[in-house]
PDB file of C-alpha atoms in Angstrom:
ATOM      1  CA  UNK A   1     122.767  51.664 125.907  1.00 59.00           C
ATOM      2  CA  UNK A   2     125.265  52.774 123.315  1.00 68.00           C
ATOM      3  CA  UNK A   3     122.791  52.162 120.386  1.00 70.00           C
ATOM      4  CA  UNK A   4     119.984  54.355 122.102  1.00 71.00           C
ATOM      5  CA  UNK A   5     122.331  56.716 122.256  1.00 76.00           C
ATOM      6  CA  UNK A   6     123.532  56.940 118.782  1.00 75.00           C
ATOM      7  CA  UNK A   7     119.804  56.279 117.398  1.00 73.00           C
ATOM      8  CA  UNK A   8     119.052  60.026 119.957  1.00 76.00           C
ATOM      9  CA  UNK A   9     122.408  62.000 118.132  1.00 76.00           C
ATOM     10  CA  UNK A  10     120.931  60.726 114.719  1.00 75.00           C
ATOM     11  CA  UNK A  11     117.466  61.880 115.070  1.00 73.00           C
ATOM     12  CA  UNK A  12     119.006  65.218 116.599  1.00 80.00           C
ATOM     13  CA  UNK A  13     120.711  65.546 113.750  1.00 77.00           C
ATOM     14  CA  UNK A  14     118.073  65.230 111.343  1.00 75.00           C
ATOM     15  CA  UNK A  15     115.710  66.997 112.918  1.00 82.00           C
ATOM     16  CA  UNK A  16     118.564  69.963 113.061  1.00 82.00           C
ATOM     17  CA  UNK A  17     118.977  69.755 109.255  1.00 81.00           C
ATOM     18  CA  UNK A  18     115.278  69.508 108.863  1.00 80.00           C
ATOM     19  CA  UNK A  19     114.691  73.012 110.903  1.00 84.00           C
ATOM     20  CA  UNK A  20     117.780  74.109 109.069  1.00 86.00           C
ATOM     21  CA  UNK A  21     115.984  73.307 105.790  1.00 82.00           C
ATOM     22  CA  UNK A  22     112.702  75.259 106.770  1.00 83.00           C
ATOM     23  CA  UNK A  23     114.604  78.361 107.770  1.00 86.00           C
ATOM     24  CA  UNK A  24     116.611  77.970 104.294  1.00 85.00           C
ATOM     25  CA  UNK A  25     113.282  77.758 102.297  1.00 82.00           C
ATOM     26  CA  UNK A  26     111.678  80.815 104.092  1.00 84.00           C
ATOM     27  CA  UNK A  27     114.902  82.821 103.539  1.00 86.00           C
ATOM     28  CA  UNK A  28     114.678  81.648  99.868  1.00 83.00           C
ATOM     29  CA  UNK A  29     110.796  82.314  99.300  1.00 82.00           C
ATOM     30  CA  UNK A  30     111.599  86.047 100.393  1.00 82.00           C
ATOM     31  CA  UNK A  31     114.354  86.447  97.945  1.00 85.00           C
ATOM     32  CA  UNK A  32     112.433  85.065  95.300  1.00 80.00           C
ATOM     33  CA  UNK A  33     109.271  86.933  96.196  1.00 77.00           C
ATOM     34  CA  UNK A  34     110.982  90.241  96.322  1.00 80.00           C
ATOM     35  CA  UNK A  35     112.748  89.824  92.767  1.00 80.00           C
ATOM     36  CA  UNK A  36     109.340  88.626  91.391  1.00 75.00           C
ATOM     37  CA  UNK A  37     107.646  91.948  92.797  1.00 73.00           C
ATOM     38  CA  UNK A  38     110.779  94.043  91.295  1.00 76.00           C
ATOM     39  CA  UNK A  39     109.885  91.844  87.999  1.00 72.00           C
ATOM     40  CA  UNK A  40     106.567  92.718  87.767  1.00 68.00           C
ATOM     41  CA  UNK A  41     106.796  96.445  88.537  1.00 67.00           C
ATOM     42  CA  UNK A  42     108.897  96.885  85.339  1.00 68.00           C
ATOM     43  CA  UNK A  43     107.270  94.771  83.164  1.00 63.00           C
ATOM     44  CA  UNK A  44     103.569  94.590  84.466  1.00 56.00           C
ATOM     45  CA  UNK A  45     103.334  90.663  83.402  1.00 50.00           C
ATOM     46  CA  UNK A  46     101.500  90.099  86.631  1.00 52.00           C
ATOM     47  CA  UNK A  47      99.445  92.933  88.591  1.00 52.00           C
ATOM     48  CA  UNK A  48     101.151  93.859  91.391  1.00 50.00           C
ATOM     49  CA  UNK A  49      97.661  94.003  93.124  1.00 53.00           C
ATOM     50  CA  UNK A  50      98.383  90.249  93.818  1.00 59.00           C
ATOM     51  CA  UNK A  51     101.168  91.065  96.355  1.00 64.00           C
ATOM     52  CA  UNK A  52      99.725  89.293  99.521  1.00 65.00           C
ATOM     53  CA  UNK A  53      98.723  86.222  97.137  1.00 66.00           C
ATOM     54  CA  UNK A  54     101.725  85.917  95.649  1.00 69.00           C
ATOM     55  CA  UNK A  55     103.524  85.924  98.790  1.00 73.00           C
ATOM     56  CA  UNK A  56     101.341  83.030 100.035  1.00 72.00           C
ATOM     57  CA  UNK A  57     102.057  81.132  96.592  1.00 72.00           C
ATOM     58  CA  UNK A  58     105.870  81.600  97.156  1.00 75.00           C
ATOM     59  CA  UNK A  59     105.903  80.226 100.415  1.00 76.00           C
ATOM     60  CA  UNK A  60     103.674  77.204  99.816  1.00 75.00           C
ATOM     61  CA  UNK A  61     105.801  75.946  96.899  1.00 76.00           C
ATOM     62  CA  UNK A  62     108.932  76.317  98.835  1.00 77.00           C
ATOM     63  CA  UNK A  63     107.777  74.830 101.964  1.00 76.00           C
ATOM     64  CA  UNK A  64     106.288  72.135  99.749  1.00 77.00           C
ATOM     65  CA  UNK A  65     109.753  71.491  98.408  1.00 79.00           C
ATOM     66  CA  UNK A  66     111.521  71.464 101.882  1.00 78.00           C
ATOM     67  CA  UNK A  67     108.645  69.023 103.171  1.00 79.00           C
ATOM     68  CA  UNK A  68     109.940  66.467 100.493  1.00 75.00           C
ATOM     69  CA  UNK A  69     113.278  67.229 101.361  1.00 78.00           C
ATOM     70  CA  UNK A  70     112.884  67.027 105.210  1.00 76.00           C
ATOM     71  CA  UNK A  71     110.711  63.539 104.678  1.00 72.00           C
ATOM     72  CA  UNK A  72     114.287  62.117 102.803  1.00 71.00           C
ATOM     73  CA  UNK A  73     116.295  63.392 105.503  1.00 70.00           C
ATOM     74  CA  UNK A  74     114.003  61.982 108.408  1.00 68.00           C
ATOM     75  CA  UNK A  75     113.247  58.441 106.832  1.00 67.00           C
ATOM     76  CA  UNK A  76     116.171  56.824 104.978  1.00 62.00           C
ATOM     77  CA  UNK A  77     114.215  53.876 103.897  1.00 61.00           C
ATOM     78  CA  UNK A  78     110.979  55.883 102.105  1.00 54.00           C
ATOM     79  CA  UNK A  79     109.403  52.507 101.309  1.00 53.00           C
ATOM     80  CA  UNK A  80     107.240  52.286 104.441  1.00 58.00           C
ATOM     81  CA  UNK A  81     106.656  55.643 104.590  1.00 53.00           C
ATOM     82  CA  UNK A  82     105.505  55.953 100.747  1.00 52.00           C
ATOM     83  CA  UNK A  83     103.185  52.676 101.470  1.00 56.00           C
ATOM     84  CA  UNK A  84     101.549  54.188 104.199  1.00 54.00           C
ATOM     85  CA  UNK A  85     100.901  57.503 102.252  1.00 55.00           C
ATOM     86  CA  UNK A  86      99.447  55.323  99.703  1.00 56.00           C
ATOM     87  CA  UNK A  87      97.110  53.416 102.207  1.00 49.00           C
ATOM     88  CA  UNK A  88      95.764  56.914 103.751  1.00 51.00           C
ATOM     89  CA  UNK A  89      95.864  58.739 100.205  1.00 53.00           C
ATOM     90  CA  UNK A  90      92.426  57.933  99.618  1.00 51.00           C
ATOM     91  CA  UNK A  91      91.344  59.020 103.009  1.00 50.00           C
ATOM     92  CA  UNK A  92      93.168  62.359 102.914  1.00 48.00           C
ATOM     93  CA  UNK A  93      92.205  62.938  99.454  1.00 52.00           C
ATOM     94  CA  UNK A  94      88.402  62.804 100.355  1.00 47.00           C
ATOM     95  CA  UNK A  95      89.071  65.179 103.334  1.00 50.00           C
ATOM     96  CA  UNK A  96      90.848  67.962 101.602  1.00 57.00           C
ATOM     97  CA  UNK A  97      88.671  67.571  98.512  1.00 66.00           C
ATOM     98  CA  UNK A  98      87.047  70.990  99.250  1.00 76.00           C
ATOM     99  CA  UNK A  99      90.238  72.824 100.251  1.00 74.00           C
ATOM    100  CA  UNK A 100      91.901  71.500  96.936  1.00 76.00           C
ATOM    101  CA  UNK A 101      89.078  72.685  94.730  1.00 83.00           C
ATOM    102  CA  UNK A 102      89.186  76.333  96.426  1.00 82.00           C
ATOM    103  CA  UNK A 103      93.147  76.045  96.228  1.00 80.00           C
ATOM    104  CA  UNK A 104      92.805  75.412  92.387  1.00 82.00           C
ATOM    105  CA  UNK A 105      90.246  78.071  91.762  1.00 85.00           C
ATOM    106  CA  UNK A 106      92.010  80.643  93.473  1.00 83.00           C
ATOM    107  CA  UNK A 107      94.775  80.195  91.213  1.00 79.00           C
ATOM    108  CA  UNK A 108      92.222  80.258  88.387  1.00 82.00           C
ATOM    109  CA  UNK A 109      91.166  83.655  89.657  1.00 84.00           C
ATOM    110  CA  UNK A 110      94.577  85.159  89.491  1.00 79.00           C
ATOM    111  CA  UNK A 111      95.567  83.749  86.038  1.00 77.00           C
ATOM    112  CA  UNK A 112      92.466  84.791  84.780  1.00 80.00           C
ATOM    113  CA  UNK A 113      92.578  88.338  86.734  1.00 81.00           C
ATOM    114  CA  UNK A 114      88.826  87.945  87.512  1.00 87.00           C
ATOM    115  CA  UNK A 115      89.206  90.498  90.528  1.00 88.00           C
ATOM    116  CA  UNK A 116      91.812  92.761  91.950  1.00 86.00           C
ATOM    117  CA  UNK A 117      92.576  93.481  95.483  1.00 85.00           C
ATOM    118  CA  UNK A 118      90.942  97.032  96.385  1.00 85.00           C
ATOM    119  CA  UNK A 119      88.365  96.932  93.314  1.00 88.00           C
ATOM    120  CA  UNK A 120      84.826  97.345  93.888  1.00 92.00           C
ATOM    121  CA  UNK A 121      82.606  94.339  92.988  1.00 94.00           C
ATOM    122  CA  UNK A 122      79.658  92.407  93.316  1.00 95.00           C
ATOM    123  CA  UNK A 123      80.225  88.572  93.845  1.00 94.00           C
ATOM    124  CA  UNK A 124      77.075  86.751  93.334  1.00 91.00           C
ATOM    125  CA  UNK A 125      74.783  89.243  95.310  1.00 91.00           C
ATOM    126  CA  UNK A 126      77.805  90.334  97.972  1.00 93.00           C
ATOM    127  CA  UNK A 127      79.004  94.038  97.190  1.00 94.00           C
ATOM    128  CA  UNK A 128      81.793  95.614  98.527  1.00 94.00           C
ATOM    129  CA  UNK A 129      85.849  96.158  98.111  1.00 93.00           C
ATOM    130  CA  UNK A 130      87.926  92.990  97.661  1.00 92.00           C
ATOM    131  CA  UNK A 131      89.791  93.350 100.777  1.00 90.00           C
ATOM    132  CA  UNK A 132      91.886  90.403 100.011  1.00 87.00           C
ATOM    133  CA  UNK A 133      92.541  87.658  97.815  1.00 86.00           C
ATOM    134  CA  UNK A 134      93.725  84.333  99.195  1.00 83.00           C
ATOM    135  CA  UNK A 135      94.389  81.341  97.263  1.00 78.00           C
ATOM    136  CA  UNK A 136      91.298  79.375  99.229  1.00 84.00           C
ATOM    137  CA  UNK A 137      89.052  82.118  99.779  1.00 88.00           C
ATOM    138  CA  UNK A 138      88.239  85.971  99.021  1.00 92.00           C
ATOM    139  CA  UNK A 139      87.892  88.737 101.606  1.00 93.00           C
ATOM    140  CA  UNK A 140      85.000  91.371 100.739  1.00 94.00           C
ATOM    141  CA  UNK A 141      84.555  94.397 103.170  1.00 94.00           C
ATOM    142  CA  UNK A 142      81.012  95.360 102.165  1.00 94.00           C
ATOM    143  CA  UNK A 143      79.642  98.807 101.909  1.00 92.00           C
ATOM    144  CA  UNK A 144      78.506  99.004 105.678  1.00 92.00           C
ATOM    145  CA  UNK A 145      81.901  97.598 107.047  1.00 92.00           C
ATOM    146  CA  UNK A 146      81.283  93.688 107.281  1.00 93.00           C
ATOM    147  CA  UNK A 147      83.957  91.399 106.062  1.00 94.00           C
ATOM    148  CA  UNK A 148      82.650  88.484 104.272  1.00 94.00           C
ATOM    149  CA  UNK A 149      84.710  85.433 103.280  1.00 94.00           C
ATOM    150  CA  UNK A 150      83.830  83.950 100.248  1.00 94.00           C
ATOM    151  CA  UNK A 151      85.390  80.574  99.144  1.00 92.00           C
ATOM    152  CA  UNK A 152      87.380  80.543  95.619  1.00 91.00           C
ATOM    153  CA  UNK A 153      85.123  77.988  94.232  1.00 90.00           C
ATOM    154  CA  UNK A 154      82.039  80.120  94.571  1.00 92.00           C
ATOM    155  CA  UNK A 155      83.949  83.324  93.080  1.00 92.00           C
ATOM    156  CA  UNK A 156      85.010  81.165  90.177  1.00 91.00           C
ATOM    157  CA  UNK A 157      81.492  79.997  89.491  1.00 91.00           C
ATOM    158  CA  UNK A 158      79.419  83.417  90.812  1.00 92.00           C
ATOM    159  CA  UNK A 159      78.556  86.144  88.703  1.00 93.00           C
ATOM    160  CA  UNK A 160      80.965  89.207  88.929  1.00 93.00           C
ATOM    161  CA  UNK A 161      80.090  92.817  88.532  1.00 94.00           C
ATOM    162  CA  UNK A 162      83.145  95.004  88.411  1.00 92.00           C
ATOM    163  CA  UNK A 163      81.690  98.521  89.457  1.00 91.00           C
ATOM    164  CA  UNK A 164      84.643 100.456  87.718  1.00 87.00           C
ATOM    165  CA  UNK A 165      85.718  98.812  84.832  1.00 86.00           C
ATOM    166  CA  UNK A 166      86.848 102.336  83.875  1.00 88.00           C
ATOM    167  CA  UNK A 167      87.766 105.783  85.758  1.00 90.00           C
ATOM    168  CA  UNK A 168      84.132 107.177  84.498  1.00 93.00           C
ATOM    169  CA  UNK A 169      80.435 105.840  85.250  1.00 92.00           C
ATOM    170  CA  UNK A 170      77.047 106.867  84.281  1.00 94.00           C
ATOM    171  CA  UNK A 171      74.782 108.166  87.114  1.00 95.00           C
ATOM    172  CA  UNK A 172      71.092 108.318  86.710  1.00 95.00           C
ATOM    173  CA  UNK A 173      68.892 111.000  88.367  1.00 95.00           C
ATOM    174  CA  UNK A 174      65.222 110.676  88.679  1.00 95.00           C
ATOM    175  CA  UNK A 175      63.223 113.545  88.497  1.00 94.00           C
ATOM    176  CA  UNK A 176      59.144 114.306  88.362  1.00 94.00           C
ATOM    177  CA  UNK A 177      57.421 117.329  87.721  1.00 94.00           C
ATOM    178  CA  UNK A 178      53.496 118.381  88.147  1.00 93.00           C
ATOM    179  CA  UNK A 179      50.875 117.698  85.167  1.00 92.00           C
ATOM    180  CA  UNK A 180      50.818 121.084  84.468  1.00 91.00           C
ATOM    181  CA  UNK A 181      54.442 121.996  83.624  1.00 92.00           C
ATOM    182  CA  UNK A 182      55.522 123.050  80.160  1.00 92.00           C
ATOM    183  CA  UNK A 183      57.491 119.710  79.197  1.00 93.00           C
ATOM    184  CA  UNK A 184      59.211 121.306  76.448  1.00 93.00           C
ATOM    185  CA  UNK A 185      60.409 123.846  79.019  1.00 94.00           C
ATOM    186  CA  UNK A 186      61.251 121.346  81.771  1.00 94.00           C
ATOM    187  CA  UNK A 187      63.790 119.455  79.458  1.00 94.00           C
ATOM    188  CA  UNK A 188      65.280 122.871  78.416  1.00 94.00           C
ATOM    189  CA  UNK A 189      65.979 123.607  82.191  1.00 95.00           C
ATOM    190  CA  UNK A 190      67.033 119.837  82.619  1.00 95.00           C
ATOM    191  CA  UNK A 191      69.508 120.120  79.756  1.00 95.00           C
ATOM    192  CA  UNK A 192      71.014 123.260  80.948  1.00 94.00           C
ATOM    193  CA  UNK A 193      71.296 122.410  84.430  1.00 95.00           C
ATOM    194  CA  UNK A 194      73.183 119.196  83.787  1.00 95.00           C
ATOM    195  CA  UNK A 195      75.239 120.938  81.475  1.00 94.00           C
ATOM    196  CA  UNK A 196      76.360 123.518  83.934  1.00 94.00           C
ATOM    197  CA  UNK A 197      77.444 120.935  86.270  1.00 95.00           C
ATOM    198  CA  UNK A 198      81.050 121.360  86.817  1.00 94.00           C
ATOM    199  CA  UNK A 199      82.243 117.855  87.443  1.00 94.00           C
ATOM    200  CA  UNK A 200      80.189 116.661  84.504  1.00 95.00           C
ATOM    201  CA  UNK A 201      82.160 114.179  82.181  1.00 95.00           C
ATOM    202  CA  UNK A 202      81.778 114.853  78.301  1.00 93.00           C
ATOM    203  CA  UNK A 203      83.256 113.534  75.522  1.00 92.00           C
ATOM    204  CA  UNK A 204      82.021 112.041  71.710  1.00 90.00           C
ATOM    205  CA  UNK A 205      80.918 108.692  73.322  1.00 90.00           C
ATOM    206  CA  UNK A 206      79.652 109.956  76.691  1.00 93.00           C
ATOM    207  CA  UNK A 207      77.017 112.757  76.687  1.00 93.00           C
ATOM    208  CA  UNK A 208      74.135 113.428  79.248  1.00 94.00           C
ATOM    209  CA  UNK A 209      70.877 112.771  78.305  1.00 94.00           C
ATOM    210  CA  UNK A 210      67.383 113.223  79.394  1.00 95.00           C
ATOM    211  CA  UNK A 211      64.584 110.705  78.911  1.00 94.00           C
ATOM    212  CA  UNK A 212      61.133 110.633  79.729  1.00 94.00           C
ATOM    213  CA  UNK A 213      60.460 107.427  81.506  1.00 93.00           C
ATOM    214  CA  UNK A 214      56.489 107.802  82.163  1.00 93.00           C
ATOM    215  CA  UNK A 215      53.352 109.022  83.423  1.00 93.00           C
ATOM    216  CA  UNK A 216      53.342 108.741  87.513  1.00 89.00           C
ATOM    217  CA  UNK A 217      50.469 108.604  89.797  1.00 86.00           C
ATOM    218  CA  UNK A 218      51.254 112.570  90.793  1.00 87.00           C
ATOM    219  CA  UNK A 219      54.179 113.461  88.403  1.00 92.00           C
ATOM    220  CA  UNK A 220      55.481 113.378  84.882  1.00 94.00           C
ATOM    221  CA  UNK A 221      58.815 111.436  85.510  1.00 95.00           C
ATOM    222  CA  UNK A 222      62.331 111.885  83.713  1.00 96.00           C
ATOM    223  CA  UNK A 223      65.423 110.451  84.159  1.00 96.00           C
ATOM    224  CA  UNK A 224      68.647 112.731  83.782  1.00 96.00           C
ATOM    225  CA  UNK A 225      71.690 110.373  82.699  1.00 96.00           C
ATOM    226  CA  UNK A 226      75.214 111.735  82.823  1.00 96.00           C
ATOM    227  CA  UNK A 227      79.041 110.794  83.218  1.00 96.00           C
ATOM    228  CA  UNK A 228      81.396 111.327  85.896  1.00 95.00           C
ATOM    229  CA  UNK A 229      84.566 110.830  87.024  1.00 94.00           C
ATOM    230  CA  UNK A 230      85.222 108.085  90.011  1.00 91.00           C
ATOM    231  CA  UNK A 231      86.119 110.484  92.231  1.00 90.00           C
ATOM    232  CA  UNK A 232      82.850 112.585  91.814  1.00 93.00           C
ATOM    233  CA  UNK A 233      80.430 109.621  91.509  1.00 92.00           C
ATOM    234  CA  UNK A 234      79.149 109.632  95.097  1.00 90.00           C
ATOM    235  CA  UNK A 235      78.414 113.661  95.651  1.00 93.00           C
ATOM    236  CA  UNK A 236      77.413 113.861  91.838  1.00 94.00           C
ATOM    237  CA  UNK A 237      73.444 112.919  92.630  1.00 94.00           C
ATOM    238  CA  UNK A 238      73.209 115.380  95.402  1.00 95.00           C
ATOM    239  CA  UNK A 239      75.162 118.055  93.978  1.00 95.00           C
ATOM    240  CA  UNK A 240      73.042 117.966  90.609  1.00 96.00           C
ATOM    241  CA  UNK A 241      69.693 117.723  92.456  1.00 95.00           C
ATOM    242  CA  UNK A 242      70.431 120.873  94.242  1.00 95.00           C
ATOM    243  CA  UNK A 243      71.184 122.401  90.965  1.00 95.00           C
ATOM    244  CA  UNK A 244      67.965 120.916  89.228  1.00 95.00           C
ATOM    245  CA  UNK A 245      65.891 122.117  92.208  1.00 95.00           C
ATOM    246  CA  UNK A 246      67.326 125.970  92.335  1.00 94.00           C
ATOM    247  CA  UNK A 247      66.319 125.939  88.253  1.00 95.00           C
ATOM    248  CA  UNK A 248      62.892 124.715  88.805  1.00 94.00           C
ATOM    249  CA  UNK A 249      62.408 127.232  91.501  1.00 93.00           C
ATOM    250  CA  UNK A 250      63.446 130.089  89.534  1.00 93.00           C
ATOM    251  CA  UNK A 251      61.245 129.056  86.774  1.00 92.00           C
ATOM    252  CA  UNK A 252      58.033 128.280  88.640  1.00 92.00           C
ATOM    253  CA  UNK A 253      58.205 124.442  87.823  1.00 92.00           C
ATOM    254  CA  UNK A 254      56.808 122.385  90.806  1.00 91.00           C
ATOM    255  CA  UNK A 255      58.220 118.876  91.935  1.00 87.00           C
ATOM    256  CA  UNK A 256      54.764 117.532  93.064  1.00 85.00           C
ATOM    257  CA  UNK A 257      54.598 115.161  96.335  1.00 76.00           C
ATOM    258  CA  UNK A 258      52.365 112.045  96.175  1.00 69.00           C
ATOM    259  CA  UNK A 259      48.635 112.743  96.791  1.00 63.00           C
ATOM    260  CA  UNK A 260      45.596 110.492  96.670  1.00 62.00           C
ATOM    261  CA  UNK A 261      42.196 112.160  95.974  1.00 63.00           C
ATOM    262  CA  UNK A 262      39.447 110.810  97.920  1.00 66.00           C
ATOM    263  CA  UNK A 263      35.715 111.143  96.569  1.00 67.00           C
ATOM    264  CA  UNK A 264      32.845 109.527  98.979  1.00 73.00           C
ATOM    265  CA  UNK A 265      29.686 109.048  97.362  1.00 69.00           C
ATOM    266  CA  UNK A 266      26.584 108.701  99.528  1.00 66.00           C
ATOM    267  CA  UNK A 267      25.114 105.287  99.124  1.00 61.00           C
ATOM    268  CA  UNK A 268      21.398 104.227  99.648  1.00 61.00           C
ATOM    269  CA  UNK A 269      20.030 104.758 103.188  1.00 57.00           C
ATOM    270  CA  UNK A 270      17.763 101.506 102.816  1.00 58.00           C
ATOM    271  CA  UNK A 271      18.538  98.655 105.124  1.00 55.00           C
ATOM    272  CA  UNK A 272      20.784 100.786 107.294  1.00 54.00           C
ATOM    273  CA  UNK A 273      20.223 100.403 110.987  1.00 56.00           C
ATOM    274  CA  UNK A 274      19.566 103.811 112.737  1.00 53.00           C
ATOM    275  CA  UNK A 275      21.013 104.150 116.303  1.00 50.00           C
ATOM    276  CA  UNK A 276      18.756 106.188 118.529  1.00 50.00           C
ATOM    277  CA  UNK A 277      19.862 107.378 121.929  1.00 45.00           C
TER     278      UNK A 277
END
């Protein structure tokens, strides 16, 4: 009976120590995480856009260390435990193969700074803003409000389009005019319209361009290429379209609508069945 009580007391102490170790690991993780964030804000060694992911990494590291310490506390003789781990290691390895792949790819994504939280991207055909970068997956909030979870290994292997690598971006506006229009006059009006746009971004490397694109079914087609800053990108197409339409109306330039001319020819009447009443 005394041996049973002694065993219960020993295990109670071990479990108590184990809980204390977990609490200390959590506390140390928070301390190191805050210190790391302060360091990155001052030095910019690691982007602070990985805040949530870095917290997960610190928790994982300290909890893993705590787990090894707790095992040594709970089991004084580790030989049977290690033997059991060796036997089940292959089975566990196969079971966690995919999570481990995602874990490694998640770390590689952060190290190589492939994407950032809050960035607008297209990952393998899924477009939206990066909501959160976790170790094993990435959360993308699409333009229509859906939340898509993409495994880290798929992100690592996918073609990634960064919509805003810089603060400026080119916008294209397609314009069609009637075949009766004076093309020299049309191009001059388009140039004046785009250059009068107050939100236009211009420097030596970024200038607006008017380009002929082809003879359409009902119109002669041009594309107006111009640069704007990120904050003005969405509204710029509509605003410039209004300016161009107003200038065309003032100068009698027609923007044609699609039309189809039908020519019906009378064919031979031989062989037709006449319907008589």
